[in-house]
mmCIF file of C-alpha atoms in Angstrom:
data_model
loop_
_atom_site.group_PDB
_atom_site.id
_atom_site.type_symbol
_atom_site.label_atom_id
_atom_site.label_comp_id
_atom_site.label_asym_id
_atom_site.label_seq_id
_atom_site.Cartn_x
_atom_site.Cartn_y
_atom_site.Cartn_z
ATOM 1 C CA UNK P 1 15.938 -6.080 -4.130
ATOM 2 C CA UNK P 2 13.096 -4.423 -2.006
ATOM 3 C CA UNK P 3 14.502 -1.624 0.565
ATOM 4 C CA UNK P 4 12.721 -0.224 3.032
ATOM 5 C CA UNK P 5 14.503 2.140 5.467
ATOM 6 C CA UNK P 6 13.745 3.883 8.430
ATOM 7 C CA UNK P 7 14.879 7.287 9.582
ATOM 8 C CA UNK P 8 16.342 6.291 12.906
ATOM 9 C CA UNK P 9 17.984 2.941 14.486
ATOM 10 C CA UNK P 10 17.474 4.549 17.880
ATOM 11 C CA UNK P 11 15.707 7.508 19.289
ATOM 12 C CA UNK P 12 15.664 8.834 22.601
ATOM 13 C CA UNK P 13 12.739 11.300 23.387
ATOM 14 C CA UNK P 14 11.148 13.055 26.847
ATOM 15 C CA UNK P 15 7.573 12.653 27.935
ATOM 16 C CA UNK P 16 5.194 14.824 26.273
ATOM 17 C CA UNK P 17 7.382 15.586 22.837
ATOM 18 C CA UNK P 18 6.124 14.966 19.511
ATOM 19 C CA UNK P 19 7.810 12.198 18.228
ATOM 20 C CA UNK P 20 7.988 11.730 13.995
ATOM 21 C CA UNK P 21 8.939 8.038 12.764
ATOM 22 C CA UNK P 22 10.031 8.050 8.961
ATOM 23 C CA UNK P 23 9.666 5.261 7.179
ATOM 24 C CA UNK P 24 10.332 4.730 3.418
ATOM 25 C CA UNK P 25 10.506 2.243 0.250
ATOM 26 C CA UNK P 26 11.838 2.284 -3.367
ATOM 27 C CA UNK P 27 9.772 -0.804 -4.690
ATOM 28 C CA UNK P 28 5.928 1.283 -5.468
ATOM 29 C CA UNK P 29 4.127 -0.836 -2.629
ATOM 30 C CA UNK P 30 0.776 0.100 -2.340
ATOM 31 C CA UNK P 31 0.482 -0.973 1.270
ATOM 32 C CA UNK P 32 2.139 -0.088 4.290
ATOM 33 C CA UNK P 33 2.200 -0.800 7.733
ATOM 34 C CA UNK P 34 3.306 0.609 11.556
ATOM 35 C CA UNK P 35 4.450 -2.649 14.147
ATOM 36 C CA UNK P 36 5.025 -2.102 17.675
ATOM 37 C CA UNK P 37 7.512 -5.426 18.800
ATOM 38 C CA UNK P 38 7.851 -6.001 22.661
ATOM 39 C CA UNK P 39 9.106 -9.125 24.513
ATOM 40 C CA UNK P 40 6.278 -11.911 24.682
ATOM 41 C CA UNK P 41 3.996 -9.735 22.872
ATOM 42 C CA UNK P 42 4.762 -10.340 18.805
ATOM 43 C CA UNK P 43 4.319 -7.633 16.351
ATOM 44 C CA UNK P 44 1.372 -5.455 16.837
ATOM 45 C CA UNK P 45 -0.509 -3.607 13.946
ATOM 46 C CA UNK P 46 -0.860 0.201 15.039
ATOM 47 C CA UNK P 47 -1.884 1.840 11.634
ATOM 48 C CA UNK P 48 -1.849 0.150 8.011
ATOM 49 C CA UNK P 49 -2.210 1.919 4.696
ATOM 50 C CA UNK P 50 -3.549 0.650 1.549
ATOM 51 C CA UNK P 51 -2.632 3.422 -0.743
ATOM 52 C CA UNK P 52 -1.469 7.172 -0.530
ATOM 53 C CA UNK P 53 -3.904 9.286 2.165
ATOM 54 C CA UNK P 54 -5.325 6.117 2.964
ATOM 55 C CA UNK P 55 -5.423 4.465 6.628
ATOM 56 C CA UNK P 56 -7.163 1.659 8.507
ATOM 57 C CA UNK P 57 -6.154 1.565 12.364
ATOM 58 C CA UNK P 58 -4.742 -1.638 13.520
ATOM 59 C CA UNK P 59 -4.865 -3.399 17.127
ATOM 60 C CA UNK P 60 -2.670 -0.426 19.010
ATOM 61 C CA UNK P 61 -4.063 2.959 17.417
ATOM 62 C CA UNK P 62 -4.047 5.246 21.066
ATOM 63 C CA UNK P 63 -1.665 6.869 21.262
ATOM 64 C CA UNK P 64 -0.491 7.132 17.583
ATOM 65 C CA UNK P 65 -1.362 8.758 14.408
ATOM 66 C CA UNK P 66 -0.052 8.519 10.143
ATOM 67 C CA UNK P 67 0.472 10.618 7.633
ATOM 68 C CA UNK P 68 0.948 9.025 4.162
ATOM 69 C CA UNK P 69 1.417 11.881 1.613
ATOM 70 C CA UNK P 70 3.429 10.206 -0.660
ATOM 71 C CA UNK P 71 3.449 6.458 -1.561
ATOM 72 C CA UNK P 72 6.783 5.836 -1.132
ATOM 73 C CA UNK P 73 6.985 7.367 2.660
ATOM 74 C CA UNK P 74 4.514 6.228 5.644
ATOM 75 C CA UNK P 75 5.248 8.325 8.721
ATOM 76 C CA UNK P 76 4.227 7.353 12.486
ATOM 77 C CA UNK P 77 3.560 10.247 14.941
ATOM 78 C CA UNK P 78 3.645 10.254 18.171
ATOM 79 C CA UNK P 79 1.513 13.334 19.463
ATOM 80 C CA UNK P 80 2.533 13.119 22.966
ATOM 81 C CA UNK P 81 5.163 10.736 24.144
ATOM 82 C CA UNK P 82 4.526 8.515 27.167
ATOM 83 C CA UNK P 83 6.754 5.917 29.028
ATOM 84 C CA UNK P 84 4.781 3.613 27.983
ATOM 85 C CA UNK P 85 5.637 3.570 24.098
ATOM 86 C CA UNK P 86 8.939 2.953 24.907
ATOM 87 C CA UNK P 87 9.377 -0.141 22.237
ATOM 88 C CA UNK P 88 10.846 -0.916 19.051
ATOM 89 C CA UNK P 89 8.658 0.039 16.524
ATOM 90 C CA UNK P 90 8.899 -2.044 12.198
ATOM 91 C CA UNK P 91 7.792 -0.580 9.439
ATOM 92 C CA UNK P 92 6.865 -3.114 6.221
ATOM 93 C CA UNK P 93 5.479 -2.856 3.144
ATOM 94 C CA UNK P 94 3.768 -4.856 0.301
ATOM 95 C CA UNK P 95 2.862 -4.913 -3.100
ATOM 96 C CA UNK P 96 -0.921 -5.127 -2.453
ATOM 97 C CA UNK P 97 -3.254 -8.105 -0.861
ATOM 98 C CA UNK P 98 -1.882 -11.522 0.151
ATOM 99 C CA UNK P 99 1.650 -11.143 -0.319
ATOM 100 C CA UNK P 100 5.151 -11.154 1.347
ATOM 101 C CA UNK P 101 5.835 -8.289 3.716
ATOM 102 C CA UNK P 102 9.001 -6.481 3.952
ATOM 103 C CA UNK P 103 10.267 -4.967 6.532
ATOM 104 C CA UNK P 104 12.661 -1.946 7.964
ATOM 105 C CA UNK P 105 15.422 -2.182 10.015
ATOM 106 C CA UNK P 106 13.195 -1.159 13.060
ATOM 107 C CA UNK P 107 13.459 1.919 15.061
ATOM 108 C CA UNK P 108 14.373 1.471 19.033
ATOM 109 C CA UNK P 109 12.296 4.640 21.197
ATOM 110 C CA UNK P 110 13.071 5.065 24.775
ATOM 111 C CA UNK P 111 10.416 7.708 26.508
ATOM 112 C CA UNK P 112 11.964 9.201 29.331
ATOM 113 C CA UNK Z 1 -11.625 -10.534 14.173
ATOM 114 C CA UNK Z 2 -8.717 -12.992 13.563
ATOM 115 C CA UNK Z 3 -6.592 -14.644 16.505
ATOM 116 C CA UNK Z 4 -3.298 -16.505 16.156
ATOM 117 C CA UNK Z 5 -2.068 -18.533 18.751
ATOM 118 C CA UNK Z 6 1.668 -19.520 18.236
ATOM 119 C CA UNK Z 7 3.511 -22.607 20.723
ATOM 120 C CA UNK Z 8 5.902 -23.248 21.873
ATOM 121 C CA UNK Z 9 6.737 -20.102 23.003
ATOM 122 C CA UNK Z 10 10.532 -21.276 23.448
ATOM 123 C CA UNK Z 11 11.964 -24.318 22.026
ATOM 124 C CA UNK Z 12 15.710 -25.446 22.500
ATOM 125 C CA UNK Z 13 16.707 -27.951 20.428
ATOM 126 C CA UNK Z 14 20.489 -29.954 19.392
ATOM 127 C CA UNK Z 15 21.654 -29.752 15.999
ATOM 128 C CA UNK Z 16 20.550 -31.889 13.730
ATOM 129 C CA UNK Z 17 17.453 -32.378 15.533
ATOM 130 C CA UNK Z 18 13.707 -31.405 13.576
ATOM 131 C CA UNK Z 19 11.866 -28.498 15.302
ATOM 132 C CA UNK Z 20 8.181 -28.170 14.620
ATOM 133 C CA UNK Z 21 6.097 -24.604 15.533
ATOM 134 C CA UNK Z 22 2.565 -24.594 15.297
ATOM 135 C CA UNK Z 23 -0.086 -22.327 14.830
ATOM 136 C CA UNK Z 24 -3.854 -22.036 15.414
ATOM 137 C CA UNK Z 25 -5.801 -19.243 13.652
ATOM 138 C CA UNK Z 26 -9.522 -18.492 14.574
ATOM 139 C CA UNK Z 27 -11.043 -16.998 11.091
ATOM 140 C CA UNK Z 28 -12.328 -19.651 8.628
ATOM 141 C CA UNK Z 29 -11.205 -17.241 5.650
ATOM 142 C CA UNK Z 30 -8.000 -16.784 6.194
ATOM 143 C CA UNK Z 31 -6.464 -18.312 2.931
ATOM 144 C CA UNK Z 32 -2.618 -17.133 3.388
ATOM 145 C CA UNK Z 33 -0.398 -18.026 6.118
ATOM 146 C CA UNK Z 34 3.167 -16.500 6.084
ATOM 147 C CA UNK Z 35 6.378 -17.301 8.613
ATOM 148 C CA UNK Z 36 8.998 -15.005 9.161
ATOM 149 C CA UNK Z 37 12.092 -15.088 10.704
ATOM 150 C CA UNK Z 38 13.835 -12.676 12.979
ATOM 151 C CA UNK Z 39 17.386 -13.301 13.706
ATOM 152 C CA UNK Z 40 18.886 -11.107 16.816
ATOM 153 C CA UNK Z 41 19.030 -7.556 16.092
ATOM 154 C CA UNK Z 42 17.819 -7.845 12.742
ATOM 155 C CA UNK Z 43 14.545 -7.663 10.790
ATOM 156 C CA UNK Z 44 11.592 -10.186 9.928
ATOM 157 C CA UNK Z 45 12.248 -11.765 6.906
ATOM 158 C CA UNK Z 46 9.828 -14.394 4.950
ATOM 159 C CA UNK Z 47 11.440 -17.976 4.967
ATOM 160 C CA UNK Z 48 8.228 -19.299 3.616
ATOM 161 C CA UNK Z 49 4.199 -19.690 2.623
ATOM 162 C CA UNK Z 50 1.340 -21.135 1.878
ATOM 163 C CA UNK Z 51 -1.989 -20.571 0.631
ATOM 164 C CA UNK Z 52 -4.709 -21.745 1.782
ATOM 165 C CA UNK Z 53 -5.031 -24.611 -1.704
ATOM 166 C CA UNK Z 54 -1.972 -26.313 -0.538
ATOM 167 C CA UNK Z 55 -1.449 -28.563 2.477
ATOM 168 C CA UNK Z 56 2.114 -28.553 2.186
ATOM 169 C CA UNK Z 57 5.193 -26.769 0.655
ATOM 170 C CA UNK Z 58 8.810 -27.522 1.616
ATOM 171 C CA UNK Z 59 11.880 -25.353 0.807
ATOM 172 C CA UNK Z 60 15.151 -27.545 1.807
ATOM 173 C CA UNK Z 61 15.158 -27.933 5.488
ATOM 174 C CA UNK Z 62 11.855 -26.606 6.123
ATOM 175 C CA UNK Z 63 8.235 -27.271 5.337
ATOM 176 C CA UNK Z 64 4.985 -25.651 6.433
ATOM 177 C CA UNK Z 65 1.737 -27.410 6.709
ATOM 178 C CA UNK Z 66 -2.006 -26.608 6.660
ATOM 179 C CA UNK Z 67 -4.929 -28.444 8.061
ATOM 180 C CA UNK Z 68 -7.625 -26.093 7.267
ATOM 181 C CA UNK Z 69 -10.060 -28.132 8.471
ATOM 182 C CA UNK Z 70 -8.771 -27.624 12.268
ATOM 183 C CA UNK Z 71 -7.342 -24.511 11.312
ATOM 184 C CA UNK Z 72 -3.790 -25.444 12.363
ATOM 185 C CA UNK Z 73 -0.137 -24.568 10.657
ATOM 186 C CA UNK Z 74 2.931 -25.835 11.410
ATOM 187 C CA UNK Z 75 6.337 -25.263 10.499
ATOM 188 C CA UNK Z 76 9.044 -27.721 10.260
ATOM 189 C CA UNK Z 77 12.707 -27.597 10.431
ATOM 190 C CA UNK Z 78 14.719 -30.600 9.507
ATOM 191 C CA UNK Z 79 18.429 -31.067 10.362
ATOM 192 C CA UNK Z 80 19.008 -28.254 12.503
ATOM 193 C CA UNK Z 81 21.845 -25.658 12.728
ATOM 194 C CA UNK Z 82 23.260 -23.196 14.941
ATOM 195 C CA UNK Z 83 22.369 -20.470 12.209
ATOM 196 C CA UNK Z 84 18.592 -21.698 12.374
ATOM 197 C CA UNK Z 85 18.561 -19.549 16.061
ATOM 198 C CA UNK Z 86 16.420 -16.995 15.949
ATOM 199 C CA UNK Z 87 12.600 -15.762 16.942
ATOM 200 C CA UNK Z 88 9.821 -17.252 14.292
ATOM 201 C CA UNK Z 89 6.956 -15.864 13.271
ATOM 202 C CA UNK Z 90 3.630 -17.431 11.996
ATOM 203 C CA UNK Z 91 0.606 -14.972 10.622
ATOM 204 C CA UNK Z 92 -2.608 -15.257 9.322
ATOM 205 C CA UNK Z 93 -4.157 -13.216 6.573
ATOM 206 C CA UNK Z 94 -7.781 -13.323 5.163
ATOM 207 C CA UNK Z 95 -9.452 -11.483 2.671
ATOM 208 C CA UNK Z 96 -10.420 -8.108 2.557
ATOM 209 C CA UNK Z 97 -7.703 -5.428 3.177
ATOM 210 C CA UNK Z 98 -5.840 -9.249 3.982
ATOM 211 C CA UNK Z 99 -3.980 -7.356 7.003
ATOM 212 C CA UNK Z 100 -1.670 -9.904 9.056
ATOM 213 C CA UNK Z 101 -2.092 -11.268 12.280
ATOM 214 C CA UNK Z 102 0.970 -12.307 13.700
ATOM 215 C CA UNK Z 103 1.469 -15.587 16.488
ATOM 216 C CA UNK Z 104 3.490 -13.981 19.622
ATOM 217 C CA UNK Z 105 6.693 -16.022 18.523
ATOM 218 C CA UNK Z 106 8.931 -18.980 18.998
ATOM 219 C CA UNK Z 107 12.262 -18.468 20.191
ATOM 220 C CA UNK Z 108 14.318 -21.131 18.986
ATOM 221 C CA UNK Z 109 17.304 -22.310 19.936
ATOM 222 C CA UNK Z 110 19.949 -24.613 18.263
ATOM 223 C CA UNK Z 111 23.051 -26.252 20.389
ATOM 224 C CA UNK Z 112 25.908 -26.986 18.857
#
């Protein structure tokens, strides 16, 4: 059974801080991806990566930045927190190509 | 680049009723179309797909279809329950690095 887990359920963080977002999974997926999920607005690709130190930005990059060192962990920085990334934020993963997605348990960030 | 357009964007329904989603993608070679569901508080989680050399599976209660001539999906949900509740998501994927693009999301719900 796949697991993917992320470090937090719920963070709450103050304008300007450097925010890190863990995520991780135990099944060797090549690819992994960052969502953002607000109300009305579906899940939104910020950063995807196809295999270890490799990234593509998605739809949503400002703002962000990844660091995948190992291929089991994808982390999502936030260089300087602003109100308006307040959101829950997914993590999935994939074997590779067209293929079923899996996701984390999400991670809710409030910005004050 | 690819564009999903998922409707309804809410759709209430009585058990045992059917509930059909639809969704129109923009990008000729998209060839894999997953839907996910996301029950309240909880992660996405594949209920089904379909590739883009079949114009119809069915798993149970619910079926997806493909018209890739119009380049429409739809799922369908036969015989309703109260667990079916939850947000639904369609994507589209085409080749390449085959990142998703998700629909916004259907909120369905199911009265007892």
């Amino acid at each position: 059974d796949v697991k993917v887990t992320q470090s937090s359920r719920y963070l709450v963080k103050r304008t300007g801080e450097k925010v890190f977002l863990e995520c991780v999974q135990d099944m060797d997926h090549e690819n992994m991806f960052w969502y953002r999920q607000d109300p009305g607005l579906g899940l939104r690709l910020i950063y995807f990566s196809y295999d270890v130190k490799m990234k593509e930005k998605g739809d949503i990059p400002e703002g962000y930045s990844v660091s995948r060192e190992k291929k089991e962990r994808f982390s999502l920085i936030l260089e300087s927190a602003s109100t308006n990334q307040t959101s829950m934020y997914l993590c999935a993963s994939r074997v590779g190509g067209p293929d079923t997605q899996y996701f984390g348990p999400g991670t809710r960030l409030t910005v004050l | 680049g690819e564009n999903v357009e998922q409707h309804p964007s809410t759709l209430s329904v009585q058990e045992g009723d059917s509930a059909v989603i639809k969704c129109t993608y923009s990008d000729s070679a998209s060839n894999y179309f997953p839907w996910y569901k996301q029950e309240l508080g909880k992660r996405p989680q594949l209920i089904i797909d379909i590739r883009s050399n079949v114009g119809e599976k069915k798993d149970q209660r619910i079926a997806v279809t493909l018209n890739k001539t119009a380049k429409h999906f739809s799922l369908h949900i036969t015989e309703t329950q109260p667990e079916d509740s939850a947000v639904y998501f369609c994507a589209a994927l085409s080749g390449g690095s085959y990142i998703p693009t998700f629909g916004r999301g259907t909120s369905l719900i199911v009265h007892p």
